[in-house]
């Protein structure tokens, strides 16, 4: 065995594995950890005993802020190094590593200011698996572990695999263990009250503060049990022994193996148990149960969005599901062409543009895949995928093979078009009616030199009280089909319920907030009387997450109507600005609520955000980005009230014969 120190972990990562081969699992690293937390002093002390077997080379490290006091390998002292990174050349032999370390951690205030990710104080602690709080190898290493955490009695800690708790002399010892190899260990602490529900062999816990627990613990326990049972039946057995809902002092929403970490104020929102919670629970199958090969594209967010966010709406209200699909198409229509990328290029949500592709387009692709192969084969494919790749990494190609196996179809062309290329087709239609038959010519417009998409185009024929649904395969640029249509006049609608991922025609696109927030550069006009209100307005604009170019009122008036413009301010100042420029408030928002946002129906790239005062403006600004596919919304009595999308003209995909 030879030493090399220091060495960055990234230098040891191998190249990508071909998608045609099943993942070869490396031997797991066993961690025996004893962690002492002192929240008042913000200190962590750790002792680690690590067993490594079957590796040619082992590289591991701690975060730079920790001071290593002892390092031994196979009982012998080893160099401490300078940057907390080490490399062992094992030549296939095993090694026992013993490490003692300590460090002072950032405060919650530092995390709230965006200056730190890990934090510890009396109000809570957060230690994600990749933050170097225990000897961490590389991102693909699997661990079995025994973890004991020593805290003051007033503090509770959460991690995957709770075994036992005990108290002695004002200290609490909590032990966790996993004999199933996992990708890492996540640890959470805080002044929590823990409540428990046992269902179907899984222990569900809430780690809530005293202020939150009496009100909401039962709601989250029962909702978690319901969704765990639902997805276990749909996909396969839940992979972990427990699931925890943990309140965070930060306004976040994270998913981990066996846990979700959600801001305390977010948990109070009435819709979270029915939206964010099932999404994060489902990530225990997709993302934290089957791992993502990020270098080959992130499929898990789209699949989770389709089965959780969309799937629950679809089961409850088909009309609302159709509205959700239409909203995804509007979002895509707002995406500048320069920011459009293939699904395979999506790794993580970094901004609104990546969300449109990695969440919305991906969910729509799974919707179209289900329509193509049938619901039974789709669900069978999900179960095949889960059984074969549980607690392993998988890529888009693995999904394709699972659905091919379930359906008996070759899906290579479908995945090549929808995963490996950017863009989407626009549909065209022409009709001719003669002798009781309707001739329909469908077409798809794609960029010059590009191949047509494999489409299954939904049609609806209407005459009198008659409604007939058809689905036409369109593999080339055009196809003509004929249907019996005895009525002398009627209507044909192409994709009336937004079941295809496609580019909308201009008359189908209402002005929505995202049309401004996705623009490459948006002009910002602040209309507020004093510096404090102007600062609030600038903060609201920044929360929308776009590149802004401040302008004066005169410059804004001289710019063309199609140039993106964001106007933010307080009502009195906007009254004067609107009167001066001849702009108006639409009837839907005029005089409504304490704050309002609206797109100008006459200028599809002009967005107004106003509050009766700076406080109301700030409140609306905190939530506006979550409603970016709306044309207008009103903030009243501490919540979003009226909201909607401006009506559009009839689409050219709705044609009449006579």
PDB file of N, CA, C and O in Angstrom, residues 287-359:
ATOM      1  N   UNK A 287     -34.572   8.762  -8.321  1.00  0.00           N
ATOM      2  CA  UNK A 287     -33.559   9.727  -7.896  1.00  0.00           C
ATOM      3  C   UNK A 287     -32.829   9.270  -6.656  1.00  0.00           C
ATOM      4  O   UNK A 287     -31.600   9.269  -6.611  1.00  0.00           O
ATOM      5  N   UNK A 288     -33.591   8.851  -5.629  1.00  0.00           N
ATOM      6  CA  UNK A 288     -32.985   8.334  -4.402  1.00  0.00           C
ATOM      7  C   UNK A 288     -33.206   6.837  -4.231  1.00  0.00           C
ATOM      8  O   UNK A 288     -32.794   6.269  -3.217  1.00  0.00           O
ATOM      9  N   UNK A 289     -33.861   6.205  -5.195  1.00  0.00           N
ATOM     10  CA  UNK A 289     -34.047   4.757  -5.185  1.00  0.00           C
ATOM     11  C   UNK A 289     -33.385   4.137  -6.402  1.00  0.00           C
ATOM     12  O   UNK A 289     -32.611   3.189  -6.310  1.00  0.00           O
ATOM     13  N   UNK A 290     -33.691   4.669  -7.576  1.00  0.00           N
ATOM     14  CA  UNK A 290     -32.881   4.448  -8.781  1.00  0.00           C
ATOM     15  C   UNK A 290     -32.114   5.747  -8.986  1.00  0.00           C
ATOM     16  O   UNK A 290     -32.706   6.817  -9.109  1.00  0.00           O
ATOM     17  N   UNK A 291     -30.793   5.653  -8.994  1.00  0.00           N
ATOM     18  CA  UNK A 291     -29.962   6.854  -9.044  1.00  0.00           C
ATOM     19  C   UNK A 291     -29.794   7.330 -10.489  1.00  0.00           C
ATOM     20  O   UNK A 291     -29.919   6.557 -11.437  1.00  0.00           O
ATOM     21  N   UNK A 292     -29.475   8.594 -10.620  1.00  0.00           N
ATOM     22  CA  UNK A 292     -29.367   9.227 -11.936  1.00  0.00           C
ATOM     23  C   UNK A 292     -27.913   9.255 -12.393  1.00  0.00           C
ATOM     24  O   UNK A 292     -27.028   9.672 -11.645  1.00  0.00           O
ATOM     25  N   UNK A 293     -27.666   8.821 -13.628  1.00  0.00           N
ATOM     26  CA  UNK A 293     -26.368   9.038 -14.281  1.00  0.00           C
ATOM     27  C   UNK A 293     -26.396  10.459 -14.853  1.00  0.00           C
ATOM     28  O   UNK A 293     -26.791  10.677 -15.996  1.00  0.00           O
ATOM     29  N   UNK A 294     -25.986  11.437 -14.070  1.00  0.00           N
ATOM     30  CA  UNK A 294     -26.167  12.826 -14.479  1.00  0.00           C
ATOM     31  C   UNK A 294     -25.430  13.167 -15.767  1.00  0.00           C
ATOM     32  O   UNK A 294     -25.900  14.003 -16.548  1.00  0.00           O
ATOM     33  N   UNK A 295     -24.300  12.518 -16.012  1.00  0.00           N
ATOM     34  CA  UNK A 295     -23.572  12.830 -17.238  1.00  0.00           C
ATOM     35  C   UNK A 295     -24.322  12.351 -18.476  1.00  0.00           C
ATOM     36  O   UNK A 295     -23.991  12.734 -19.595  1.00  0.00           O
ATOM     37  N   UNK A 296     -25.357  11.531 -18.294  1.00  0.00           N
ATOM     38  CA  UNK A 296     -26.165  11.064 -19.426  1.00  0.00           C
ATOM     39  C   UNK A 296     -27.571  11.651 -19.405  1.00  0.00           C
ATOM     40  O   UNK A 296     -28.444  11.217 -20.151  1.00  0.00           O
ATOM     41  N   UNK A 297     -27.797  12.614 -18.534  1.00  0.00           N
ATOM     42  CA  UNK A 297     -29.093  13.273 -18.490  1.00  0.00           C
ATOM     43  C   UNK A 297     -29.917  12.842 -17.293  1.00  0.00           C
ATOM     44  O   UNK A 297     -29.860  11.696 -16.852  1.00  0.00           O
ATOM     45  N   UNK A 298     -30.697  13.779 -16.776  1.00  0.00           N
ATOM     46  CA  UNK A 298     -31.522  13.544 -15.590  1.00  0.00           C
ATOM     47  C   UNK A 298     -32.958  13.260 -16.021  1.00  0.00           C
ATOM     48  O   UNK A 298     -33.697  14.157 -16.415  1.00  0.00           O
ATOM     49  N   UNK A 299     -33.361  12.013 -15.935  1.00  0.00           N
ATOM     50  CA  UNK A 299     -34.714  11.588 -16.283  1.00  0.00           C
ATOM     51  C   UNK A 299     -35.658  11.656 -15.087  1.00  0.00           C
ATOM     52  O   UNK A 299     -36.883  11.609 -15.242  1.00  0.00           O
ATOM     53  N   UNK A 300     -35.109  11.737 -13.860  1.00  0.00           N
ATOM     54  CA  UNK A 300     -35.927  11.516 -12.666  1.00  0.00           C
ATOM     55  C   UNK A 300     -36.901  12.656 -12.398  1.00  0.00           C
ATOM     56  O   UNK A 300     -38.012  12.423 -11.910  1.00  0.00           O
ATOM     57  N   UNK A 301     -36.518  13.897 -12.697  1.00  0.00           N
ATOM     58  CA  UNK A 301     -37.428  15.006 -12.401  1.00  0.00           C
ATOM     59  C   UNK A 301     -38.659  14.958 -13.299  1.00  0.00           C
ATOM     60  O   UNK A 301     -39.781  15.207 -12.857  1.00  0.00           O
ATOM     61  N   UNK A 302     -38.463  14.636 -14.566  1.00  0.00           N
ATOM     62  CA  UNK A 302     -39.608  14.543 -15.461  1.00  0.00           C
ATOM     63  C   UNK A 302     -40.532  13.397 -15.104  1.00  0.00           C
ATOM     64  O   UNK A 302     -41.763  13.537 -15.127  1.00  0.00           O
ATOM     65  N   UNK A 303     -39.963  12.238 -14.763  1.00  0.00           N
ATOM     66  CA  UNK A 303     -40.792  11.089 -14.406  1.00  0.00           C
ATOM     67  C   UNK A 303     -41.530  11.345 -13.094  1.00  0.00           C
ATOM     68  O   UNK A 303     -42.702  10.984 -12.942  1.00  0.00           O
ATOM     69  N   UNK A 304     -40.860  11.982 -12.143  1.00  0.00           N
ATOM     70  CA  UNK A 304     -41.511  12.307 -10.872  1.00  0.00           C
ATOM     71  C   UNK A 304     -42.610  13.340 -11.074  1.00  0.00           C
ATOM     72  O   UNK A 304     -43.701  13.229 -10.495  1.00  0.00           O
ATOM     73  N   UNK A 305     -42.362  14.348 -11.897  1.00  0.00           N
ATOM     74  CA  UNK A 305     -43.395  15.344 -12.194  1.00  0.00           C
ATOM     75  C   UNK A 305     -44.603  14.693 -12.850  1.00  0.00           C
ATOM     76  O   UNK A 305     -45.754  14.993 -12.509  1.00  0.00           O
ATOM     77  N   UNK A 306     -44.354  13.776 -13.779  1.00  0.00           N
ATOM     78  CA  UNK A 306     -45.459  13.126 -14.479  1.00  0.00           C
ATOM     79  C   UNK A 306     -46.297  12.266 -13.536  1.00  0.00           C
ATOM     80  O   UNK A 306     -47.534  12.310 -13.560  1.00  0.00           O
ATOM     81  N   UNK A 307     -45.646  11.478 -12.681  1.00  0.00           N
ATOM     82  CA  UNK A 307     -46.381  10.542 -11.835  1.00  0.00           C
ATOM     83  C   UNK A 307     -46.930  11.181 -10.564  1.00  0.00           C
ATOM     84  O   UNK A 307     -47.915  10.684 -10.005  1.00  0.00           O
ATOM     85  N   UNK A 308     -46.316  12.271 -10.098  1.00  0.00           N
ATOM     86  CA  UNK A 308     -46.764  12.895  -8.845  1.00  0.00           C
ATOM     87  C   UNK A 308     -47.547  14.173  -9.135  1.00  0.00           C
ATOM     88  O   UNK A 308     -48.777  14.187  -9.065  1.00  0.00           O
ATOM     89  N   UNK A 309     -46.870  15.246  -9.492  1.00  0.00           N
ATOM     90  CA  UNK A 309     -47.532  16.537  -9.683  1.00  0.00           C
ATOM     91  C   UNK A 309     -48.682  16.431 -10.685  1.00  0.00           C
ATOM     92  O   UNK A 309     -49.808  16.867 -10.419  1.00  0.00           O
ATOM     93  N   UNK A 310     -48.383  15.854 -11.850  1.00  0.00           N
ATOM     94  CA  UNK A 310     -49.414  15.712 -12.876  1.00  0.00           C
ATOM     95  C   UNK A 310     -50.332  14.525 -12.598  1.00  0.00           C
ATOM     96  O   UNK A 310     -51.555  14.628 -12.725  1.00  0.00           O
ATOM     97  N   UNK A 311     -49.761  13.398 -12.216  1.00  0.00           N
ATOM     98  CA  UNK A 311     -50.544  12.177 -12.081  1.00  0.00           C
ATOM     99  C   UNK A 311     -51.665  12.291 -11.072  1.00  0.00           C
ATOM    100  O   UNK A 311     -52.771  11.773 -11.290  1.00  0.00           O
ATOM    101  N   UNK A 312     -51.421  12.974  -9.963  1.00  0.00           N
ATOM    102  CA  UNK A 312     -52.461  13.122  -8.953  1.00  0.00           C
ATOM    103  C   UNK A 312     -53.578  14.037  -9.441  1.00  0.00           C
ATOM    104  O   UNK A 312     -54.755  13.821  -9.140  1.00  0.00           O
ATOM    105  N   UNK A 313     -53.220  15.069 -10.206  1.00  0.00           N
ATOM    106  CA  UNK A 313     -54.241  15.940 -10.799  1.00  0.00           C
ATOM    107  C   UNK A 313     -55.076  15.153 -11.801  1.00  0.00           C
ATOM    108  O   UNK A 313     -56.313  15.243 -11.826  1.00  0.00           O
ATOM    109  N   UNK A 314     -54.425  14.358 -12.634  1.00  0.00           N
ATOM    110  CA  UNK A 314     -55.127  13.578 -13.656  1.00  0.00           C
ATOM    111  C   UNK A 314     -56.120  12.606 -13.028  1.00  0.00           C
ATOM    112  O   UNK A 314     -57.238  12.431 -13.533  1.00  0.00           O
ATOM    113  N   UNK A 315     -55.727  11.969 -11.926  1.00  0.00           N
ATOM    114  CA  UNK A 315     -56.621  11.012 -11.272  1.00  0.00           C
ATOM    115  C   UNK A 315     -57.842  11.697 -10.678  1.00  0.00           C
ATOM    116  O   UNK A 315     -58.919  11.099 -10.590  1.00  0.00           O
ATOM    117  N   UNK A 316     -57.678  12.959 -10.289  1.00  0.00           N
ATOM    118  CA  UNK A 316     -58.759  13.685  -9.623  1.00  0.00           C
ATOM    119  C   UNK A 316     -59.667  14.418 -10.602  1.00  0.00           C
ATOM    120  O   UNK A 316     -60.878  14.474 -10.424  1.00  0.00           O
ATOM    121  N   UNK A 317     -59.075  14.992 -11.682  1.00  0.00           N
ATOM    122  CA  UNK A 317     -59.844  15.888 -12.547  1.00  0.00           C
ATOM    123  C   UNK A 317     -59.211  15.921 -13.935  1.00  0.00           C
ATOM    124  O   UNK A 317     -58.242  16.651 -14.165  1.00  0.00           O
ATOM    125  N   UNK A 318     -59.733  15.144 -14.887  1.00  0.00           N
ATOM    126  CA  UNK A 318     -59.149  15.126 -16.239  1.00  0.00           C
ATOM    127  C   UNK A 318     -59.098  16.500 -16.899  1.00  0.00           C
ATOM    128  O   UNK A 318     -58.159  16.795 -17.647  1.00  0.00           O
ATOM    129  N   UNK A 319     -60.087  17.355 -16.636  1.00  0.00           N
ATOM    130  CA  UNK A 319     -60.068  18.689 -17.236  1.00  0.00           C
ATOM    131  C   UNK A 319     -58.904  19.514 -16.691  1.00  0.00           C
ATOM    132  O   UNK A 319     -58.235  20.247 -17.437  1.00  0.00           O
ATOM    133  N   UNK A 320     -58.645  19.396 -15.391  1.00  0.00           N
ATOM    134  CA  UNK A 320     -57.505  20.103 -14.806  1.00  0.00           C
ATOM    135  C   UNK A 320     -56.190  19.556 -15.349  1.00  0.00           C
ATOM    136  O   UNK A 320     -55.219  20.298 -15.521  1.00  0.00           O
ATOM    137  N   UNK A 321     -56.149  18.249 -15.630  1.00  0.00           N
ATOM    138  CA  UNK A 321     -54.940  17.658 -16.211  1.00  0.00           C
ATOM    139  C   UNK A 321     -54.692  18.215 -17.609  1.00  0.00           C
ATOM    140  O   UNK A 321     -53.549  18.516 -17.978  1.00  0.00           O
ATOM    141  N   UNK A 322     -55.756  18.362 -18.404  1.00  0.00           N
ATOM    142  CA  UNK A 322     -55.607  18.956 -19.737  1.00  0.00           C
ATOM    143  C   UNK A 322     -55.121  20.397 -19.629  1.00  0.00           C
ATOM    144  O   UNK A 322     -54.283  20.848 -20.425  1.00  0.00           O
ATOM    145  N   UNK A 323     -55.628  21.127 -18.636  1.00  0.00           N
ATOM    146  CA  UNK A 323     -55.174  22.505 -18.424  1.00  0.00           C
ATOM    147  C   UNK A 323     -53.699  22.536 -18.043  1.00  0.00           C
ATOM    148  O   UNK A 323     -52.962  23.443 -18.447  1.00  0.00           O
ATOM    149  N   UNK A 324     -53.251  21.542 -17.273  1.00  0.00           N
ATOM    150  CA  UNK A 324     -51.834  21.479 -16.901  1.00  0.00           C
ATOM    151  C   UNK A 324     -50.962  21.241 -18.128  1.00  0.00           C
ATOM    152  O   UNK A 324     -49.915  21.874 -18.296  1.00  0.00           O
ATOM    153  N   UNK A 325     -51.384  20.343 -19.006  1.00  0.00           N
ATOM    154  CA  UNK A 325     -50.611  20.097 -20.229  1.00  0.00           C
ATOM    155  C   UNK A 325     -50.567  21.353 -21.100  1.00  0.00           C
ATOM    156  O   UNK A 325     -49.526  21.687 -21.678  1.00  0.00           O
ATOM    157  N   UNK A 326     -51.693  22.046 -21.199  1.00  0.00           N
ATOM    158  CA  UNK A 326     -51.714  23.286 -21.982  1.00  0.00           C
ATOM    159  C   UNK A 326     -50.772  24.322 -21.385  1.00  0.00           C
ATOM    160  O   UNK A 326     -50.108  25.075 -22.117  1.00  0.00           O
ATOM    161  N   UNK A 327     -50.686  24.363 -20.051  1.00  0.00           N
ATOM    162  CA  UNK A 327     -49.767  25.299 -19.398  1.00  0.00           C
ATOM    163  C   UNK A 327     -48.325  24.959 -19.737  1.00  0.00           C
ATOM    164  O   UNK A 327     -47.490  25.858 -19.931  1.00  0.00           O
ATOM    165  N   UNK A 328     -47.994  23.661 -19.812  1.00  0.00           N
ATOM    166  CA  UNK A 328     -46.632  23.274 -20.202  1.00  0.00           C
ATOM    167  C   UNK A 328     -46.317  23.758 -21.618  1.00  0.00           C
ATOM    168  O   UNK A 328     -45.197  24.203 -21.889  1.00  0.00           O
ATOM    169  N   UNK A 329     -47.283  23.671 -22.521  1.00  0.00           N
ATOM    170  CA  UNK A 329     -47.045  24.141 -23.888  1.00  0.00           C
ATOM    171  C   UNK A 329     -46.872  25.656 -23.921  1.00  0.00           C
ATOM    172  O   UNK A 329     -46.057  26.179 -24.694  1.00  0.00           O
ATOM    173  N   UNK A 330     -47.619  26.371 -23.094  1.00  0.00           N
ATOM    174  CA  UNK A 330     -47.437  27.828 -23.031  1.00  0.00           C
ATOM    175  C   UNK A 330     -46.050  28.174 -22.501  1.00  0.00           C
ATOM    176  O   UNK A 330     -45.392  29.099 -22.994  1.00  0.00           O
ATOM    177  N   UNK A 331     -45.605  27.436 -21.489  1.00  0.00           N
ATOM    178  CA  UNK A 331     -44.261  27.672 -20.956  1.00  0.00           C
ATOM    179  C   UNK A 331     -43.206  27.462 -22.042  1.00  0.00           C
ATOM    180  O   UNK A 331     -42.258  28.245 -22.167  1.00  0.00           O
ATOM    181  N   UNK A 332     -43.367  26.391 -22.811  1.00  0.00           N
ATOM    182  CA  UNK A 332     -42.387  26.115 -23.863  1.00  0.00           C
ATOM    183  C   UNK A 332     -42.434  27.197 -24.940  1.00  0.00           C
ATOM    184  O   UNK A 332     -41.392  27.582 -25.493  1.00  0.00           O
ATOM    185  N   UNK A 333     -43.628  27.701 -25.229  1.00  0.00           N
ATOM    186  CA  UNK A 333     -43.748  28.765 -26.226  1.00  0.00           C
ATOM    187  C   UNK A 333     -43.008  30.024 -25.788  1.00  0.00           C
ATOM    188  O   UNK A 333     -42.546  30.811 -26.623  1.00  0.00           O
ATOM    189  N   UNK A 334     -42.892  30.228 -24.464  1.00  0.00           N
ATOM    190  CA  UNK A 334     -42.195  31.411 -23.945  1.00  0.00           C
ATOM    191  C   UNK A 334     -40.682  31.233 -23.915  1.00  0.00           C
ATOM    192  O   UNK A 334     -39.951  32.202 -23.687  1.00  0.00           O
ATOM    193  N   UNK A 335     -40.203  30.019 -24.132  1.00  0.00           N
ATOM    194  CA  UNK A 335     -38.769  29.745 -24.041  1.00  0.00           C
ATOM    195  C   UNK A 335     -38.051  30.249 -25.287  1.00  0.00           C
ATOM    196  O   UNK A 335     -38.367  29.823 -26.405  1.00  0.00           O
ATOM    197  N   UNK A 336     -37.076  31.140 -25.146  1.00  0.00           N
ATOM    198  CA  UNK A 336     -36.321  31.581 -26.328  1.00  0.00           C
ATOM    199  C   UNK A 336     -35.625  30.398 -26.999  1.00  0.00           C
ATOM    200  O   UNK A 336     -35.124  29.491 -26.326  1.00  0.00           O
ATOM    201  N   UNK A 337     -35.591  30.415 -28.307  1.00  0.00           N
ATOM    202  CA  UNK A 337     -35.019  29.291 -29.051  1.00  0.00           C
ATOM    203  C   UNK A 337     -33.576  29.017 -28.648  1.00  0.00           C
ATOM    204  O   UNK A 337     -33.136  27.863 -28.609  1.00  0.00           O
ATOM    205  N   UNK A 338     -32.837  30.065 -28.305  1.00  0.00           N
ATOM    206  CA  UNK A 338     -31.431  29.892 -27.933  1.00  0.00           C
ATOM    207  C   UNK A 338     -31.268  29.123 -26.627  1.00  0.00           C
ATOM    208  O   UNK A 338     -30.182  28.606 -26.341  1.00  0.00           O
ATOM    209  N   UNK A 339     -32.331  29.034 -25.817  1.00  0.00           N
ATOM    210  CA  UNK A 339     -32.244  28.341 -24.530  1.00  0.00           C
ATOM    211  C   UNK A 339     -32.883  26.959 -24.581  1.00  0.00           C
ATOM    212  O   UNK A 339     -32.978  26.280 -23.567  1.00  0.00           O
ATOM    213  N   UNK A 340     -33.307  26.547 -25.758  1.00  0.00           N
ATOM    214  CA  UNK A 340     -33.913  25.227 -25.927  1.00  0.00           C
ATOM    215  C   UNK A 340     -32.802  24.193 -26.099  1.00  0.00           C
ATOM    216  O   UNK A 340     -31.902  24.370 -26.926  1.00  0.00           O
ATOM    217  N   UNK A 341     -32.844  23.127 -25.321  1.00  0.00           N
ATOM    218  CA  UNK A 341     -31.818  22.083 -25.380  1.00  0.00           C
ATOM    219  C   UNK A 341     -32.497  20.721 -25.370  1.00  0.00           C
ATOM    220  O   UNK A 341     -33.657  20.593 -24.973  1.00  0.00           O
ATOM    221  N   UNK A 342     -31.790  19.663 -25.795  1.00  0.00           N
ATOM    222  CA  UNK A 342     -32.369  18.321 -25.703  1.00  0.00           C
ATOM    223  C   UNK A 342     -32.597  17.913 -24.251  1.00  0.00           C
ATOM    224  O   UNK A 342     -31.901  18.369 -23.339  1.00  0.00           O
ATOM    225  N   UNK A 343     -33.553  17.022 -24.052  1.00  0.00           N
ATOM    226  CA  UNK A 343     -33.810  16.507 -22.707  1.00  0.00           C
ATOM    227  C   UNK A 343     -32.558  15.891 -22.101  1.00  0.00           C
ATOM    228  O   UNK A 343     -32.311  16.009 -20.905  1.00  0.00           O
ATOM    229  N   UNK A 344     -31.771  15.211 -22.911  1.00  0.00           N
ATOM    230  CA  UNK A 344     -30.586  14.548 -22.382  1.00  0.00           C
ATOM    231  C   UNK A 344     -29.586  15.550 -21.800  1.00  0.00           C
ATOM    232  O   UNK A 344     -28.754  15.197 -20.964  1.00  0.00           O
ATOM    233  N   UNK A 345     -29.671  16.807 -22.206  1.00  0.00           N
ATOM    234  CA  UNK A 345     -28.749  17.820 -21.692  1.00  0.00           C
ATOM    235  C   UNK A 345     -29.167  18.345 -20.326  1.00  0.00           C
ATOM    236  O   UNK A 345     -28.382  19.019 -19.657  1.00  0.00           O
ATOM    237  N   UNK A 346     -30.393  18.045 -19.899  1.00  0.00           N
ATOM    238  CA  UNK A 346     -30.861  18.536 -18.601  1.00  0.00           C
ATOM    239  C   UNK A 346     -30.207  17.742 -17.477  1.00  0.00           C
ATOM    240  O   UNK A 346     -30.246  16.510 -17.460  1.00  0.00           O
ATOM    241  N   UNK A 347     -29.622  18.462 -16.519  1.00  0.00           N
ATOM    242  CA  UNK A 347     -28.995  17.837 -15.356  1.00  0.00           C
ATOM    243  C   UNK A 347     -29.745  18.198 -14.077  1.00  0.00           C
ATOM    244  O   UNK A 347     -30.069  17.339 -13.264  1.00  0.00           O
ATOM    245  N   UNK A 348     -30.020  19.486 -13.877  1.00  0.00           N
ATOM    246  CA  UNK A 348     -30.710  19.930 -12.669  1.00  0.00           C
ATOM    247  C   UNK A 348     -31.393  21.256 -12.965  1.00  0.00           C
ATOM    248  O   UNK A 348     -31.026  21.965 -13.909  1.00  0.00           O
ATOM    249  N   UNK A 349     -32.387  21.590 -12.151  1.00  0.00           N
ATOM    250  CA  UNK A 349     -33.084  22.863 -12.322  1.00  0.00           C
ATOM    251  C   UNK A 349     -32.200  23.988 -11.804  1.00  0.00           C
ATOM    252  O   UNK A 349     -31.956  24.109 -10.607  1.00  0.00           O
ATOM    253  N   UNK A 350     -31.747  24.814 -12.708  1.00  0.00           N
ATOM    254  CA  UNK A 350     -30.923  25.961 -12.355  1.00  0.00           C
ATOM    255  C   UNK A 350     -31.679  27.268 -12.514  1.00  0.00           C
ATOM    256  O   UNK A 350     -31.323  28.276 -11.911  1.00  0.00           O
ATOM    257  N   UNK A 351     -32.710  27.255 -13.355  1.00  0.00           N
ATOM    258  CA  UNK A 351     -33.487  28.453 -13.626  1.00  0.00           C
ATOM    259  C   UNK A 351     -34.802  28.019 -14.259  1.00  0.00           C
ATOM    260  O   UNK A 351     -35.090  26.826 -14.386  1.00  0.00           O
ATOM    261  N   UNK A 352     -35.606  28.995 -14.669  1.00  0.00           N
ATOM    262  CA  UNK A 352     -36.904  28.664 -15.251  1.00  0.00           C
ATOM    263  C   UNK A 352     -36.770  27.931 -16.579  1.00  0.00           C
ATOM    264  O   UNK A 352     -37.578  27.056 -16.897  1.00  0.00           O
ATOM    265  N   UNK A 353     -35.756  28.267 -17.361  1.00  0.00           N
ATOM    266  CA  UNK A 353     -35.578  27.603 -18.654  1.00  0.00           C
ATOM    267  C   UNK A 353     -35.307  26.118 -18.470  1.00  0.00           C
ATOM    268  O   UNK A 353     -35.873  25.271 -19.180  1.00  0.00           O
ATOM    269  N   UNK A 354     -34.445  25.765 -17.524  1.00  0.00           N
ATOM    270  CA  UNK A 354     -34.155  24.350 -17.296  1.00  0.00           C
ATOM    271  C   UNK A 354     -35.375  23.623 -16.743  1.00  0.00           C
ATOM    272  O   UNK A 354     -35.582  22.437 -17.018  1.00  0.00           O
ATOM    273  N   UNK A 355     -36.220  24.317 -15.987  1.00  0.00           N
ATOM    274  CA  UNK A 355     -37.450  23.699 -15.488  1.00  0.00           C
ATOM    275  C   UNK A 355     -38.405  23.375 -16.637  1.00  0.00           C
ATOM    276  O   UNK A 355     -39.037  22.313 -16.650  1.00  0.00           O
ATOM    277  N   UNK A 356     -38.512  24.270 -17.604  1.00  0.00           N
ATOM    278  CA  UNK A 356     -39.392  24.034 -18.750  1.00  0.00           C
ATOM    279  C   UNK A 356     -38.988  22.759 -19.484  1.00  0.00           C
ATOM    280  O   UNK A 356     -39.842  21.964 -19.901  1.00  0.00           O
ATOM    281  N   UNK A 357     -37.686  22.517 -19.619  1.00  0.00           N
ATOM    282  CA  UNK A 357     -37.214  21.331 -20.333  1.00  0.00           C
ATOM    283  C   UNK A 357     -37.221  20.098 -19.434  1.00  0.00           C
ATOM    284  O   UNK A 357     -37.835  19.078 -19.751  1.00  0.00           O
ATOM    285  N   UNK A 358     -36.536  20.168 -18.302  1.00  0.00           N
ATOM    286  CA  UNK A 358     -36.294  18.978 -17.489  1.00  0.00           C
ATOM    287  C   UNK A 358     -37.485  18.486 -16.709  1.00  0.00           C
ATOM    288  O   UNK A 358     -37.538  17.305 -16.331  1.00  0.00           O
ATOM    289  N   UNK A 359     -38.442  19.363 -16.435  1.00  0.00           N
ATOM    290  CA  UNK A 359     -39.645  18.973 -15.700  1.00  0.00           C
ATOM    291  C   UNK A 359     -40.846  18.867 -16.644  1.00  0.00           C
ATOM    292  O   UNK A 359     -41.486  17.822 -16.738  1.00  0.00           O
TER     293      UNK A 359
END
